[in-house]
Amino acid sequence: MPRRAIYPGTFDPITNGHLDIVERSAKLFDEVIVAVLVNQDKHPMFSTEERVDMIRSVAPWPNVKVGTFEGLLVHYAIDQDAQAIVRGIRAVSDYEYELQMALMNRRLEPSVETVFLMAGEAYSYLSSRLIKEVFKLGGPISGLVPELVEERMREKK
Ligand code: ADP
């Protein structure tokens, strides 16, 4: 059976920090599904379709797929025959929330394991929210998101 992992998130938009996690998890698993959460944020910068489209364009690895999900992540994981959920940890502040989620997900579905990857040093301060804030205030964001994402952000202005 192929080892398949789900990497869930909002990805509004995908950053170089996310991409680093995708690339590294694609080396650990036979297949990684980057799963965009639908409807979580009422005012996202990008629609679900735009987010999926950007991820497809910037994550070209053959064993990386992109999907969307609503409802319980563990249901989606079972649906996709995935054995693992991948999450990135940037700082201690991520830990508490991630631990809570991982334990709840384990309780809901013990067969699905949560795997944490530490953020790359260069990206550990990056979040989609912060990048959007800096961008809106006119600060440079090149090197923090793929070029295509920066272009799409400019088109939104
Ligand atoms: P959430 O809505 O849960 O914050 P995100 O789309 O921001 O979802 O992030 C999805 C996952 O990617 C989370 O596990 C988050 O910790 C991780 N992540 C976000 N930014 C980075 C980064 N710069 N480096 C590594 N992991 C990251």
CSV table of N, CA, C and O and ligand atoms in Angstrom, one decimal, residues 7-11 17-18 21 40 87-88 90 94 98 119 123 126, ligand 1:
chain,number,residue,atom,x,y,z
A,7,TYR,N,-1.3,17.1,3.7
A,7,TYR,CA,-0.7,18.3,4.3
A,7,TYR,C,-1.9,19.4,4.2
A,7,TYR,O,-2.1,20.0,3.1
A,8,PRO,N,-2.6,19.6,5.3
A,8,PRO,CA,-3.7,20.5,5.2
A,8,PRO,C,-3.4,21.9,5.7
A,8,PRO,O,-2.4,22.1,6.4
A,9,GLY,N,-4.2,22.8,5.2
A,9,GLY,CA,-4.0,24.2,5.6
A,9,GLY,C,-4.9,25.1,4.8
A,9,GLY,O,-5.7,24.7,4.0
A,10,THR,N,-4.7,26.4,5.1
A,10,THR,CA,-5.5,27.4,4.5
A,10,THR,C,-4.8,27.9,3.2
A,10,THR,O,-5.5,28.1,2.2
A,11,PHE,N,-3.5,28.0,3.2
A,11,PHE,CA,-2.7,28.3,2.1
A,11,PHE,C,-3.2,29.5,1.3
A,11,PHE,O,-3.4,29.5,0.1
A,17,GLY,N,7.7,28.9,2.9
A,17,GLY,CA,7.7,28.0,4.1
A,17,GLY,C,6.9,26.8,3.9
A,17,GLY,O,7.3,25.6,4.2
A,18,HIS,N,5.7,26.9,3.4
A,18,HIS,CA,4.8,25.8,3.1
A,18,HIS,C,5.5,24.9,2.0
A,18,HIS,O,5.5,23.7,2.2
A,21,ILE,N,8.0,22.6,3.3
A,21,ILE,CA,7.4,21.4,4.0
A,21,ILE,C,6.9,20.4,3.0
A,21,ILE,O,7.0,19.2,3.1
A,40,GLN,N,-13.0,28.3,5.6
A,40,GLN,CA,-12.6,28.5,7.0
A,40,GLN,C,-12.6,30.0,7.3
A,40,GLN,O,-13.2,30.5,8.3
A,87,ARG,N,2.1,18.4,9.4
A,87,ARG,CA,2.0,19.8,9.9
A,87,ARG,C,3.4,20.3,10.1
A,87,ARG,O,4.3,19.6,10.4
A,88,GLY,N,3.5,21.6,9.9
A,88,GLY,CA,4.8,22.3,10.1
A,88,GLY,C,4.8,23.0,11.4
A,88,GLY,O,3.7,23.6,11.8
A,90,ARG,N,6.7,26.1,13.4
A,90,ARG,CA,7.6,27.2,13.2
A,90,ARG,C,8.3,27.6,14.5
A,90,ARG,O,9.5,27.8,14.6
A,94,ASP,N,3.4,27.6,17.9
A,94,ASP,CA,2.6,26.7,17.1
A,94,ASP,C,2.3,25.4,17.9
A,94,ASP,O,1.3,24.7,17.6
A,98,GLU,N,-1.1,22.9,17.8
A,98,GLU,CA,-0.8,21.7,17.0
A,98,GLU,C,-1.0,20.4,17.8
A,98,GLU,O,-1.5,19.4,17.3
A,119,ALA,N,9.9,23.7,10.7
A,119,ALA,CA,10.1,24.7,9.5
A,119,ALA,C,11.6,24.9,9.2
A,119,ALA,O,12.4,24.8,10.1
A,123,TYR,N,12.6,30.1,7.0
A,123,TYR,CA,11.1,30.3,6.9
A,123,TYR,C,10.3,30.3,8.2
A,123,TYR,O,9.1,30.5,8.2
A,126,LEU,N,7.8,33.0,8.9
A,126,LEU,CA,6.8,33.3,7.8
A,126,LEU,C,5.4,32.8,8.1
A,126,LEU,O,5.3,31.6,8.5
B,1,ADP,P1,-3.4,27.3,9.4
B,1,ADP,O1,-4.7,27.8,8.9
B,1,ADP,O2,-3.5,26.0,10.2
B,1,ADP,O3,-2.5,28.2,10.0
B,1,ADP,P2,-1.7,27.4,7.2
B,1,ADP,O4,-2.2,27.3,5.8
B,1,ADP,O5,-1.2,28.7,7.7
B,1,ADP,O6,-2.8,26.7,8.1
B,1,ADP,O7,-0.5,26.4,7.4
B,1,ADP,C1,-0.6,25.0,7.2
B,1,ADP,C2,0.5,24.3,7.9
B,1,ADP,O8,1.7,24.8,7.4
B,1,ADP,C3,0.5,24.4,9.4
B,1,ADP,O9,1.0,23.2,9.9
B,1,ADP,C4,1.5,25.5,9.6
B,1,ADP,O10,2.1,25.4,10.9
B,1,ADP,C5,2.5,25.2,8.5
B,1,ADP,N1,3.2,26.4,8.2
B,1,ADP,C6,2.8,27.6,7.9
B,1,ADP,N2,3.8,28.5,7.6
B,1,ADP,C7,4.9,27.7,7.6
B,1,ADP,C8,6.3,28.0,7.5
B,1,ADP,N3,6.7,29.3,7.2
B,1,ADP,N4,7.2,27.0,7.6
B,1,ADP,C9,6.8,25.8,7.9
B,1,ADP,N5,5.5,25.4,8.1
B,1,ADP,C10,4.6,26.4,8.0
